[in-house]
């Protein structure tokens, strides 16, 4: 009996640990909010932005500035190189290990990022997929280089319209992963995505920031212009010799590589960055709105109102 009481007490204590996950489209103000909440709860921040992991990519990923990084302890910012193989599964394991350590001294930890799959990996766990013949991926990679990414996008739309609407179509790694499952199993990739959450030793409160589409798009356009002013082109020039790496197949980088390779004008490349970022923001909202438990707030909402909602 006494043992049961102790067990229940421990379980109750563990479940008081809370991860506050901040999501929303790019350029909506997630970083600023994460710092405000981290300061309020006297805690630390885990980044779930899959491109801010890479130390060579600063400006184009809108990574936190030195001032922002000094305002609260951050994890998973610039801790990897673009030449490293680092998967969402690797992130899940490392993030959960970091949370275990942080929750030894903190009741609340903040997670922030616009990479939906990486957020879900921490809060829900990854889905398990059947193994398929490795030759399928090899063949798809060969087609990517010989026919271009559009050919693979068309095939995915035919084999799995649901995945076509939800995954990052400009990310060849994600595109090929979905296609190899479709081809290897003769079933849609999306049919293996489950809603079953894996057990976690903490509870999650998800806060979503949003705005009307025109406002989101305006903020994106302004951010891109600011990145150019801050030296994005020079950052991309330094990485040009490594442009074939998967990490650099990213909005803001791939368009400027086209300019540097004399395929596009600079003006057109910048317009394409804005267009592709707007498309990315639309996909982000589609992904995040699948979570019906998210507490959505207008991006202008005072953080004190959010805190009252969380703690109330």
Coordinates of C-alpha atoms in Angstrom, one line a residue:
X1 CA 0.0 0.0 0.0
X2 CA 2.8 2.4 1.0
X3 CA 4.6 1.4 -2.2
X4 CA 1.5 2.3 -4.3
X5 CA 1.3 5.7 -2.6
X6 CA 5.0 6.4 -3.4
X7 CA 4.5 5.3 -7.0
X8 CA 1.4 7.6 -7.4
X9 CA 3.2 10.5 -5.8
X10 CA 6.2 10.0 -8.2
X11 CA 3.8 9.7 -11.2
X12 CA 2.0 12.9 -10.2
X13 CA 5.3 14.7 -9.8
X14 CA 6.5 13.6 -13.2
X15 CA 3.3 14.7 -15.0
X16 CA 3.6 18.2 -13.6
X17 CA 6.5 18.7 -16.0
X18 CA 5.3 20.7 -18.9
X19 CA 6.7 21.3 -22.4
X20 CA 5.3 24.5 -23.9
X21 CA 5.5 24.1 -27.7
X22 CA 5.3 27.3 -29.8
X23 CA 4.3 26.8 -33.4
X24 CA 3.1 28.8 -36.4
X25 CA 4.2 30.0 -39.8
X26 CA 7.6 31.5 -40.5
X27 CA 8.1 35.2 -39.6
X28 CA 5.2 35.3 -37.2
X29 CA 7.2 36.1 -34.1
X30 CA 7.8 32.6 -32.5
X31 CA 11.3 33.4 -31.4
X32 CA 10.4 36.6 -29.5
X33 CA 7.6 34.8 -27.7
X34 CA 9.7 31.9 -26.8
X35 CA 12.2 34.2 -25.1
X36 CA 9.4 36.0 -23.2
X37 CA 8.0 32.7 -21.9
X38 CA 11.4 31.3 -21.1
X39 CA 12.2 34.4 -19.0
X40 CA 8.8 34.3 -17.3
X41 CA 9.1 30.6 -16.3
X42 CA 12.9 30.9 -15.7
X43 CA 13.7 28.1 -18.1
X44 CA 15.4 27.1 -21.3
X45 CA 14.5 26.8 -25.0
X46 CA 14.7 23.9 -27.4
X47 CA 14.7 24.7 -31.1
X48 CA 12.7 22.4 -33.4
X49 CA 13.7 24.3 -36.5
X50 CA 15.5 21.8 -38.7
X51 CA 17.5 24.3 -40.6
X52 CA 18.7 26.3 -37.5
X53 CA 20.6 23.2 -36.4
X54 CA 23.3 24.0 -38.9
X55 CA 26.2 26.3 -37.9
X56 CA 26.9 27.5 -41.5
X57 CA 23.4 28.8 -42.0
X58 CA 22.6 31.9 -40.0
X59 CA 20.9 34.6 -42.0
X60 CA 18.8 32.5 -44.3
X61 CA 17.3 30.5 -41.5
X62 CA 16.4 33.5 -39.4
X63 CA 18.3 31.9 -36.5
X64 CA 18.2 33.8 -33.2
X65 CA 20.6 36.7 -33.0
X66 CA 23.5 36.7 -30.5
X67 CA 21.4 39.1 -28.4
X68 CA 18.4 36.7 -28.5
X69 CA 20.6 33.7 -27.7
X70 CA 22.0 35.5 -24.6
X71 CA 18.5 36.4 -23.4
X72 CA 17.7 32.7 -22.5
X73 CA 19.6 29.4 -22.8
X74 CA 19.0 27.7 -26.1
X75 CA 19.6 24.2 -27.3
X76 CA 19.8 22.8 -30.9
X77 CA 20.9 26.0 -32.5
X78 CA 24.0 25.7 -34.7
X79 CA 25.1 22.4 -33.1
X80 CA 25.6 20.5 -36.4
X81 CA 27.4 21.1 -39.7
X82 CA 25.6 20.9 -43.1
X83 CA 28.0 18.0 -43.8
X84 CA 26.6 15.9 -41.0
X85 CA 24.0 13.3 -41.4
X86 CA 21.3 14.3 -39.0
X87 CA 17.8 12.9 -39.2
X88 CA 14.5 13.7 -37.4
X89 CA 15.0 10.4 -35.5
X90 CA 18.4 11.6 -34.3
X91 CA 16.7 14.9 -33.1
X92 CA 13.9 13.0 -31.4
X93 CA 16.4 11.0 -29.3
X94 CA 18.6 14.0 -28.5
X95 CA 15.7 16.3 -27.7
X96 CA 14.1 13.8 -25.3
X97 CA 17.4 13.2 -23.6
X98 CA 17.9 17.0 -23.2
X99 CA 14.3 17.3 -21.8
X100 CA 15.0 14.6 -19.2
X101 CA 18.0 16.6 -18.0
X102 CA 16.2 20.0 -18.0
X103 CA 13.2 18.6 -16.2
X104 CA 15.5 17.6 -13.3
X105 CA 15.6 21.3 -12.4
X106 CA 12.8 22.9 -14.4
X107 CA 9.1 22.3 -14.2
X108 CA 8.6 24.0 -17.6
X109 CA 10.7 23.9 -20.8
X110 CA 9.9 25.9 -24.0
X111 CA 10.2 24.4 -27.5
X112 CA 9.9 26.6 -30.6
X113 CA 10.1 25.9 -34.3
X114 CA 8.3 25.8 -37.6
X115 CA 9.4 22.3 -38.6
X116 CA 6.2 20.3 -38.0
X117 CA 7.7 16.8 -38.3
X118 CA 10.4 17.7 -35.8
X119 CA 7.9 19.2 -33.3
X120 CA 5.7 16.1 -33.6
X121 CA 8.7 13.8 -33.1
X122 CA 9.2 15.2 -29.7
X123 CA 5.6 15.6 -28.6
X124 CA 4.0 12.5 -30.3
X125 CA 6.9 10.3 -31.5
X126 CA 7.7 9.1 -35.0
X127 CA 5.6 6.7 -37.0
X128 CA 7.2 3.4 -37.9
X129 CA 7.4 2.4 -41.6
X130 CA 8.0 -1.0 -43.2
X131 CA 11.4 -1.7 -44.7
X132 CA 11.5 -1.4 -48.5
X133 CA 14.2 -2.4 -51.0
X134 CA 17.1 0.1 -51.0
X135 CA 17.2 -0.1 -54.8
X136 CA 14.0 2.0 -54.9
X137 CA 15.7 4.9 -53.2
X138 CA 18.7 4.6 -55.4
X139 CA 16.5 4.7 -58.5
X140 CA 14.6 7.7 -57.2
X141 CA 17.8 9.6 -56.5
X142 CA 19.0 8.9 -60.1
X143 CA 15.7 10.2 -61.4
X144 CA 16.0 13.3 -59.2
X145 CA 19.3 14.1 -60.9
X146 CA 18.3 13.2 -64.4
X147 CA 14.7 14.4 -64.6
X148 CA 14.5 17.0 -61.8
X149 CA 12.4 17.2 -58.7
X150 CA 9.2 18.0 -60.6
X151 CA 9.0 14.5 -62.0
X152 CA 9.0 13.1 -58.5
X153 CA 6.4 15.6 -57.3
X154 CA 4.0 14.5 -60.2
X155 CA 4.4 10.9 -59.2
X156 CA 3.7 11.5 -55.6
X157 CA 0.6 13.5 -56.5
X158 CA -0.6 10.4 -58.4
X159 CA 0.3 7.8 -55.8
X160 CA -0.5 9.7 -52.6
X161 CA -2.5 13.0 -53.0
X162 CA -2.8 13.4 -49.2
X163 CA 1.0 13.4 -48.8
X164 CA 1.4 15.6 -51.8
X165 CA -0.7 18.3 -50.0
X166 CA 1.2 18.0 -46.7
X167 CA 4.9 17.3 -47.1
X168 CA 7.6 19.8 -48.1
X169 CA 7.6 19.1 -51.8
X170 CA 10.8 21.2 -52.4
X171 CA 12.7 18.9 -50.0
X172 CA 14.0 16.0 -52.1
X173 CA 14.8 13.9 -49.0
X174 CA 11.2 14.0 -47.7
X175 CA 9.8 13.5 -51.3
X176 CA 11.9 10.5 -52.0
X177 CA 11.1 9.0 -48.5
X178 CA 7.4 9.2 -49.2
X179 CA 7.8 7.8 -52.8
X180 CA 9.9 4.9 -51.8
X181 CA 7.3 3.8 -49.2
X182 CA 4.5 4.2 -51.8
X183 CA 6.4 2.2 -54.4
X184 CA 7.8 -0.4 -52.1
X185 CA 4.6 -1.2 -50.3
X186 CA 2.1 -0.3 -53.0
X187 CA 0.2 1.7 -50.4
X188 CA 0.1 5.5 -49.8
X189 CA 2.8 6.8 -47.5
X190 CA 0.1 8.7 -45.6
X191 CA -1.6 5.4 -44.7
X192 CA 1.3 4.6 -42.4
X193 CA 0.9 7.9 -40.5
X194 CA -1.0 7.2 -37.3
X195 CA -2.5 9.4 -34.6
X196 CA -1.2 7.2 -31.8
X197 CA 0.9 9.2 -29.5
X198 CA 3.9 7.6 -27.8
X199 CA 4.1 7.8 -24.0
X200 CA 6.0 10.9 -22.7
X201 CA 7.0 11.7 -19.2
X202 CA 5.7 15.3 -19.6
X203 CA 2.6 17.0 -20.8
X204 CA 2.6 19.3 -23.7
X205 CA 0.8 22.7 -24.1
X206 CA 0.9 23.9 -27.7
X207 CA 0.6 27.6 -28.5
X208 CA 0.0 28.6 -32.1
X209 CA 0.7 32.1 -33.5
X210 CA -1.2 33.2 -36.5
X211 CA -2.5 36.2 -38.5
X212 CA -4.5 36.8 -41.6
X213 CA -2.8 35.5 -44.7
X214 CA -2.1 39.0 -46.1
X215 CA -0.3 39.9 -42.9
X216 CA 1.7 36.7 -42.9
X217 CA 2.8 37.3 -46.5
X218 CA 3.7 40.9 -45.8
X219 CA 5.9 39.9 -42.9
X220 CA 7.6 37.3 -45.0
X221 CA 8.3 39.8 -47.8
X222 CA 9.8 42.2 -45.3
X223 CA 11.9 39.5 -43.6
X224 CA 13.4 38.4 -47.0
X225 CA 14.3 42.0 -47.8
X226 CA 15.9 42.3 -44.4
X227 CA 17.9 39.1 -45.0
X228 CA 19.3 40.5 -48.2
X229 CA 20.3 43.7 -46.4
X230 CA 22.0 41.7 -43.7
X231 CA 24.1 39.8 -46.2
X232 CA 22.3 36.6 -47.2
X233 CA 23.9 36.7 -50.7
X234 CA 27.4 36.7 -49.2
X235 CA 26.4 33.8 -46.8
X236 CA 25.2 31.8 -49.8
X237 CA 28.3 32.6 -51.8
X238 CA 30.4 31.0 -49.0
X239 CA 28.4 27.8 -49.4
X240 CA 28.2 27.6 -53.2
X241 CA 30.8 24.8 -53.4
X242 CA 28.6 22.7 -51.2
X243 CA 25.3 23.5 -52.9
X244 CA 24.4 19.9 -53.6
X245 CA 24.1 19.0 -49.9
X246 CA 20.6 18.2 -48.7
X247 CA 20.7 20.8 -45.9
X248 CA 21.2 23.6 -48.5
X249 CA 18.2 22.6 -50.6
X250 CA 16.4 25.2 -48.5
X251 CA 14.3 28.2 -49.4
X252 CA 16.6 31.3 -49.4
X253 CA 19.7 29.3 -50.5
X254 CA 18.6 27.2 -53.5
X255 CA 17.2 30.3 -55.3
X256 CA 20.4 32.3 -54.8
X257 CA 22.4 29.4 -56.0
X258 CA 20.4 29.8 -59.2
X259 CA 21.5 33.4 -59.4
X260 CA 25.2 32.5 -58.7
X261 CA 25.1 29.8 -61.3
X262 CA 23.9 32.5 -63.9
X263 CA 20.5 30.8 -64.3
X264 CA 18.4 33.6 -62.8
X265 CA 18.7 37.3 -62.2
X266 CA 19.1 38.5 -58.6
X267 CA 15.7 40.2 -58.7
X268 CA 14.0 37.1 -59.9
X269 CA 15.8 34.9 -57.3
X270 CA 14.6 37.2 -54.5
X271 CA 11.1 37.1 -55.8
X272 CA 11.2 33.3 -55.8
X273 CA 12.5 33.3 -52.2
X274 CA 9.4 35.3 -51.2
X275 CA 7.1 33.1 -53.2
X276 CA 8.5 29.8 -51.9
X277 CA 8.5 31.1 -48.4
X278 CA 4.9 32.0 -48.7
X279 CA 4.1 28.5 -49.9
X280 CA 6.1 27.1 -47.0
X281 CA 4.1 29.1 -44.5
X282 CA 0.9 27.8 -46.0
X283 CA 2.1 24.2 -45.6
X284 CA 3.2 25.0 -42.0
X285 CA -0.3 26.2 -41.1
X286 CA -1.9 23.1 -42.7
X287 CA 0.4 20.9 -40.7
X288 CA -0.1 22.7 -37.4
X289 CA -3.8 23.0 -37.6
X290 CA -4.2 19.2 -37.6
X291 CA -3.5 19.4 -33.9
X292 CA -6.9 20.3 -32.5
X293 CA -5.5 20.9 -29.0
X294 CA -3.4 23.9 -30.0
X295 CA -4.2 27.2 -28.3
X296 CA -4.2 29.7 -31.2
X297 CA -3.5 33.4 -30.6
X298 CA -3.2 36.4 -32.9
X299 CA 0.4 37.2 -33.3
X300 CA -0.1 40.6 -31.6
X301 CA -1.6 39.1 -28.4
X302 CA 0.3 40.2 -25.3
X303 CA 2.4 37.4 -23.8
X304 CA 0.8 38.0 -20.4
X305 CA -2.6 36.9 -21.8
X306 CA -1.0 33.7 -23.1
X307 CA 0.6 33.1 -19.7
X308 CA -2.7 33.5 -17.9
X309 CA -4.3 31.0 -20.3
X310 CA -1.5 28.5 -19.8
X311 CA -1.4 28.8 -16.0
X312 CA -5.1 29.3 -15.5

